[in-house]
Amino acid sequence: HDLANCQRKDGKSQATNCKGGALTVASIFSTQELNRWRVVLQMETQKPLMDYIKVCELLPHRPPLLLVDRVQSINFETLEIHAIKCVTGGESYLAGHFPGQPIVPGVYLVEGLAQTAAAMCFANFERQGEAVEKKCMLTGLDEVKFRRPVVPGDVIHYYAKYERHRGPFVWFTGMAKIDGEVAVEAKFSAILARAPKV
């Protein structure tokens, strides 16, 4: 808490105890580094709605193409979801993209958004007591914008929102954020076993 309020004029945050002024950590961290630690601490203290095991029960995907680690929250009234993926650096798709400078391919970020949206729909089916085939496939992408690279050590926060459906086709909007900064945003559609009731 104290670390979060100690800002230097050059944009960096100094690790001091603001109340007493005494240096408590012999280091100086950038604001981005402190933001990352805040996210980690928040993840440790905020119990997720669904852990990794539950996500595996909900989604048909499996590593290395399971791109959601946990679901933090779902608003079943507005059909919005917040999920998380931690980029460890050990992901197989980083080996060649790019050697010596690993960056998560944009297609994996979009797929992560789609899986996040699918998790929300499947969770909504379960909540309504409906047994459905767990199948979700992307059918369209629109207005996809990549704002910043995603690299090992980043914690991806996926946000997706249901917009409308027609038959088995469902439309969503979504974005992925790193340290509060938008990394990708998109409108996308998918085909499900059936569409969620609203």
C-alpha positions as a LaTeX table, in Angstrom:
\begin{tabular}{lrrr}
\hline
Residue & $x$ (\AA) & $y$ (\AA) & $z$ (\AA) \\
\hline
His1 & 0.00 & 0.00 & 0.00 \\
Asp2 & 2.81 & 2.38 & 0.97 \\
Leu3 & 4.78 & 1.50 & $-2.15$ \\
Ala4 & 1.85 & 2.40 & $-4.36$ \\
Asn5 & 1.86 & 6.03 & $-3.18$ \\
Cys6 & 5.57 & 6.87 & $-3.47$ \\
Gln7 & 5.97 & 8.46 & $-6.89$ \\
Arg8 & 9.09 & 10.24 & $-8.14$ \\
Lys9 & 8.95 & 13.13 & $-10.58$ \\
Asp10 & 10.63 & 11.03 & $-13.27$ \\
Gly11 & 7.69 & 8.60 & $-13.30$ \\
Lys12 & 9.35 & 5.92 & $-11.21$ \\
Ser13 & 8.14 & 4.76 & $-7.84$ \\
Gln14 & 10.55 & 4.61 & $-4.95$ \\
Ala15 & 10.20 & 1.69 & $-2.52$ \\
Thr16 & 9.92 & 3.62 & 0.71 \\
Asn17 & 7.60 & 3.67 & 3.65 \\
Cys18 & 5.58 & 6.80 & 2.94 \\
Lys19 & 4.34 & 7.15 & 6.50 \\
Gly20 & 7.74 & 7.17 & 8.15 \\
Gly21 & 9.95 & 8.05 & 5.22 \\
Ala22 & 12.33 & 5.18 & 5.98 \\
Leu23 & 13.64 & 3.07 & 3.10 \\
Thr24 & 12.11 & $-0.38$ & 3.47 \\
Val25 & 13.28 & $-1.97$ & 0.20 \\
Ala26 & 16.69 & $-1.09$ & $-1.17$ \\
Ser27 & 15.45 & $-0.80$ & $-4.75$ \\
Ile28 & 13.70 & 1.60 & $-7.06$ \\
Phe29 & 10.92 & 0.15 & $-9.21$ \\
Ser30 & 9.26 & 1.57 & $-12.27$ \\
Thr31 & 5.56 & 2.27 & $-12.10$ \\
Gln32 & 5.00 & $-0.61$ & $-14.53$ \\
Glu33 & 6.86 & $-3.01$ & $-12.23$ \\
Leu34 & 4.83 & $-1.90$ & $-9.23$ \\
Asn35 & 1.61 & $-2.24$ & $-11.20$ \\
Arg36 & 2.58 & $-5.81$ & $-12.07$ \\
Trp37 & 3.20 & $-6.62$ & $-8.40$ \\
Arg38 & $-0.14$ & $-5.08$ & $-7.50$ \\
Val39 & $-1.81$ & $-7.43$ & $-9.97$ \\
Val40 & 0.03 & $-10.43$ & $-8.51$ \\
Leu41 & $-0.90$ & $-9.46$ & $-4.96$ \\
Gln42 & $-4.50$ & $-8.87$ & $-5.98$ \\
Met43 & $-4.63$ & $-12.30$ & $-7.60$ \\
Glu44 & $-3.31$ & $-13.85$ & $-4.39$ \\
Thr45 & $-5.88$ & $-12.11$ & $-2.19$ \\
Gln46 & $-8.90$ & $-12.13$ & $-4.52$ \\
Lys47 & $-10.36$ & $-15.62$ & $-4.79$ \\
Pro48 & $-11.24$ & $-16.42$ & $-8.41$ \\
Leu49 & $-14.72$ & $-17.51$ & $-9.40$ \\
Met50 & $-13.18$ & $-20.48$ & $-11.21$ \\
Asp51 & $-9.71$ & $-21.93$ & $-10.74$ \\
Tyr52 & $-7.71$ & $-23.78$ & $-13.39$ \\
Ile53 & $-9.34$ & $-27.14$ & $-12.63$ \\
Lys54 & $-12.83$ & $-25.70$ & $-13.04$ \\
Val55 & $-11.78$ & $-23.94$ & $-16.26$ \\
Cys56 & $-10.62$ & $-27.33$ & $-17.61$ \\
Glu57 & $-14.01$ & $-28.81$ & $-16.71$ \\
Leu58 & $-15.78$ & $-25.96$ & $-18.47$ \\
Leu59 & $-13.75$ & $-25.61$ & $-21.68$ \\
Pro60 & $-12.88$ & $-28.41$ & $-24.12$ \\
His61 & $-9.46$ & $-26.86$ & $-24.88$ \\
Arg62 & $-6.26$ & $-28.34$ & $-23.46$ \\
Pro63 & $-2.64$ & $-27.15$ & $-23.23$ \\
Pro64 & $-0.88$ & $-25.76$ & $-25.10$ \\
Leu65 & $-4.05$ & $-24.23$ & $-26.56$ \\
Leu66 & $-5.94$ & $-23.68$ & $-23.32$ \\
Leu67 & $-5.41$ & $-19.94$ & $-22.99$ \\
Val68 & $-7.40$ & $-19.17$ & $-19.82$ \\
Asp69 & $-5.92$ & $-19.92$ & $-16.39$ \\
Arg70 & $-8.75$ & $-18.71$ & $-14.20$ \\
Val71 & $-12.02$ & $-16.81$ & $-14.28$ \\
Gln72 & $-12.10$ & $-13.92$ & $-11.85$ \\
Ser73 & $-15.74$ & $-12.91$ & $-12.23$ \\
Ile74 & $-18.88$ & $-13.24$ & $-14.34$ \\
Asn75 & $-21.84$ & $-10.90$ & $-14.32$ \\
Phe76 & $-24.72$ & $-13.15$ & $-15.34$ \\
Glu77 & $-27.11$ & $-10.19$ & $-15.60$ \\
Thr78 & $-25.13$ & $-8.34$ & $-18.27$ \\
Leu79 & $-23.17$ & $-11.40$ & $-19.46$ \\
Glu80 & $-19.71$ & $-9.94$ & $-18.93$ \\
Ile81 & $-16.64$ & $-11.89$ & $-17.86$ \\
His82 & $-13.13$ & $-11.21$ & $-16.55$ \\
Ala83 & $-10.54$ & $-13.97$ & $-16.97$ \\
Ile84 & $-6.78$ & $-14.22$ & $-16.54$ \\
Lys85 & $-3.87$ & $-15.82$ & $-18.36$ \\
Cys86 & $-0.30$ & $-15.69$ & $-17.02$ \\
Val87 & 2.39 & $-15.74$ & $-19.71$ \\
Thr88 & 5.19 & $-17.82$ & $-18.19$ \\
Gly89 & 7.63 & $-17.85$ & $-21.10$ \\
Gly90 & 7.45 & $-21.64$ & $-21.36$ \\
Glu91 & 4.65 & $-21.62$ & $-23.92$ \\
Ser92 & 5.62 & $-23.63$ & $-27.00$ \\
Tyr93 & 4.37 & $-20.96$ & $-29.42$ \\
Leu94 & 6.92 & $-18.47$ & $-28.07$ \\
Ala95 & 9.93 & $-20.52$ & $-29.20$ \\
Gly96 & 9.82 & $-19.24$ & $-32.76$ \\
His97 & 7.96 & $-15.95$ & $-32.23$ \\
Phe98 & 10.57 & $-14.61$ & $-32.02$ \\
Pro99 & 13.88 & $-16.28$ & $-31.06$ \\
Gly100 & 15.55 & $-14.09$ & $-28.44$ \\
Gln101 & 12.58 & $-11.72$ & $-28.32$ \\
Pro102 & 9.45 & $-13.74$ & $-27.48$ \\
Ile103 & 6.11 & $-12.04$ & $-28.17$ \\
Val104 & 2.70 & $-13.69$ & $-27.84$ \\
Pro105 & 1.24 & $-13.97$ & $-31.38$ \\
Gly106 & $-1.82$ & $-11.80$ & $-31.88$ \\
Val107 & $-3.89$ & $-14.78$ & $-33.00$ \\
Tyr108 & $-3.40$ & $-16.34$ & $-29.54$ \\
Leu109 & $-4.66$ & $-13.17$ & $-27.87$ \\
Val110 & $-7.81$ & $-13.26$ & $-29.99$ \\
Glu111 & $-8.22$ & $-16.97$ & $-29.27$ \\
Gly112 & $-7.88$ & $-16.20$ & $-25.55$ \\
Leu113 & $-10.72$ & $-13.69$ & $-25.89$ \\
Ala114 & $-12.85$ & $-16.29$ & $-27.66$ \\
Gln115 & $-12.18$ & $-18.89$ & $-24.95$ \\
Thr116 & $-13.06$ & $-16.33$ & $-22.29$ \\
Ala117 & $-16.39$ & $-15.64$ & $-24.00$ \\
Ala118 & $-17.03$ & $-19.36$ & $-24.40$ \\
Ala119 & $-16.37$ & $-19.94$ & $-20.70$ \\
Met120 & $-19.01$ & $-17.35$ & $-19.87$ \\
Cys121 & $-21.58$ & $-18.98$ & $-22.15$ \\
Phe122 & $-20.91$ & $-22.49$ & $-20.86$ \\
Ala123 & $-21.04$ & $-21.26$ & $-17.25$ \\
Asn124 & $-24.38$ & $-19.60$ & $-18.01$ \\
Phe125 & $-25.71$ & $-22.85$ & $-19.48$ \\
Glu126 & $-24.65$ & $-24.71$ & $-16.31$ \\
Arg127 & $-26.24$ & $-22.04$ & $-14.13$ \\
Gln128 & $-29.53$ & $-22.53$ & $-15.97$ \\
Gly129 & $-29.27$ & $-26.30$ & $-15.58$ \\
Glu130 & $-28.82$ & $-26.98$ & $-19.28$ \\
Ala131 & $-26.64$ & $-29.79$ & $-20.59$ \\
Val132 & $-24.99$ & $-28.63$ & $-23.81$ \\
Glu133 & $-22.25$ & $-29.83$ & $-26.09$ \\
Lys134 & $-19.11$ & $-27.86$ & $-25.25$ \\
Lys135 & $-18.25$ & $-26.62$ & $-28.69$ \\
Cys136 & $-17.35$ & $-23.07$ & $-29.64$ \\
Met137 & $-15.74$ & $-21.95$ & $-32.88$ \\
Leu138 & $-14.86$ & $-18.46$ & $-34.06$ \\
Thr139 & $-16.81$ & $-17.40$ & $-37.12$ \\
Gly140 & $-15.79$ & $-13.79$ & $-37.56$ \\
Leu141 & $-13.50$ & $-10.98$ & $-36.41$ \\
Asp142 & $-14.09$ & $-7.27$ & $-36.81$ \\
Glu143 & $-12.26$ & $-4.10$ & $-35.79$ \\
Val144 & $-9.34$ & $-6.01$ & $-34.27$ \\
Lys145 & $-6.70$ & $-3.61$ & $-32.95$ \\
Phe146 & $-3.38$ & $-4.61$ & $-31.38$ \\
Arg147 & $-2.21$ & $-1.85$ & $-29.06$ \\
Arg148 & 0.93 & $-3.26$ & $-27.41$ \\
Pro149 & 3.03 & $-6.44$ & $-27.42$ \\
Val150 & 2.50 & $-9.15$ & $-24.82$ \\
Val151 & 5.65 & $-10.79$ & $-23.48$ \\
Pro152 & 6.69 & $-13.40$ & $-20.89$ \\
Gly153 & 5.94 & $-12.19$ & $-17.37$ \\
Asp154 & 2.79 & $-10.37$ & $-18.44$ \\
Val155 & $-0.54$ & $-11.16$ & $-16.80$ \\
Ile156 & $-3.29$ & $-10.94$ & $-19.42$ \\
His157 & $-6.67$ & $-9.75$ & $-18.20$ \\
Tyr158 & $-9.37$ & $-10.77$ & $-20.66$ \\
Tyr159 & $-12.72$ & $-8.97$ & $-20.69$ \\
Ala160 & $-15.58$ & $-10.12$ & $-22.91$ \\
Lys161 & $-19.20$ & $-9.04$ & $-23.18$ \\
Tyr162 & $-22.16$ & $-10.71$ & $-24.88$ \\
Glu163 & $-23.82$ & $-8.41$ & $-27.42$ \\
Arg164 & $-26.48$ & $-10.41$ & $-29.27$ \\
His165 & $-27.25$ & $-13.77$ & $-30.83$ \\
Arg166 & $-29.17$ & $-15.28$ & $-33.72$ \\
Gly167 & $-29.68$ & $-19.02$ & $-33.66$ \\
Pro168 & $-26.36$ & $-20.65$ & $-32.73$ \\
Phe169 & $-24.35$ & $-17.53$ & $-33.68$ \\
Val170 & $-23.27$ & $-15.19$ & $-30.89$ \\
Trp171 & $-21.59$ & $-11.78$ & $-31.10$ \\
Phe172 & $-19.22$ & $-10.38$ & $-28.48$ \\
Thr173 & $-16.97$ & $-7.42$ & $-27.81$ \\
Gly174 & $-13.77$ & $-7.87$ & $-25.86$ \\
Met175 & $-10.38$ & $-6.61$ & $-24.89$ \\
Ala176 & $-7.20$ & $-7.79$ & $-23.22$ \\
Lys177 & $-5.28$ & $-5.60$ & $-20.81$ \\
Ile178 & $-1.76$ & $-5.72$ & $-19.38$ \\
Asp179 & $-1.08$ & $-3.62$ & $-16.28$ \\
Gly180 & $-4.25$ & $-1.67$ & $-17.04$ \\
Glu181 & $-3.14$ & $-0.92$ & $-20.60$ \\
Val182 & $-5.15$ & $-2.25$ & $-23.55$ \\
Ala183 & $-3.18$ & $-4.82$ & $-25.56$ \\
Val184 & $-5.90$ & $-5.90$ & $-27.99$ \\
Glu185 & $-9.54$ & $-5.10$ & $-28.59$ \\
Ala186 & $-11.97$ & $-6.75$ & $-30.96$ \\
Lys187 & $-15.51$ & $-7.52$ & $-31.97$ \\
Phe188 & $-15.99$ & $-11.18$ & $-32.77$ \\
Ser189 & $-18.60$ & $-13.85$ & $-33.38$ \\
Ala190 & $-18.72$ & $-17.55$ & $-32.67$ \\
Ile191 & $-20.97$ & $-20.54$ & $-33.13$ \\
Leu192 & $-22.01$ & $-22.40$ & $-29.98$ \\
Ala193 & $-23.98$ & $-25.53$ & $-29.27$ \\
Arg194 & $-26.72$ & $-23.01$ & $-28.49$ \\
Ala195 & $-26.94$ & $-19.35$ & $-27.54$ \\
Pro196 & $-27.26$ & $-18.14$ & $-23.93$ \\
Lys197 & $-30.66$ & $-17.06$ & $-22.63$ \\
Val198 & $-30.92$ & $-13.41$ & $-21.66$ \\
\hline
\end{tabular}
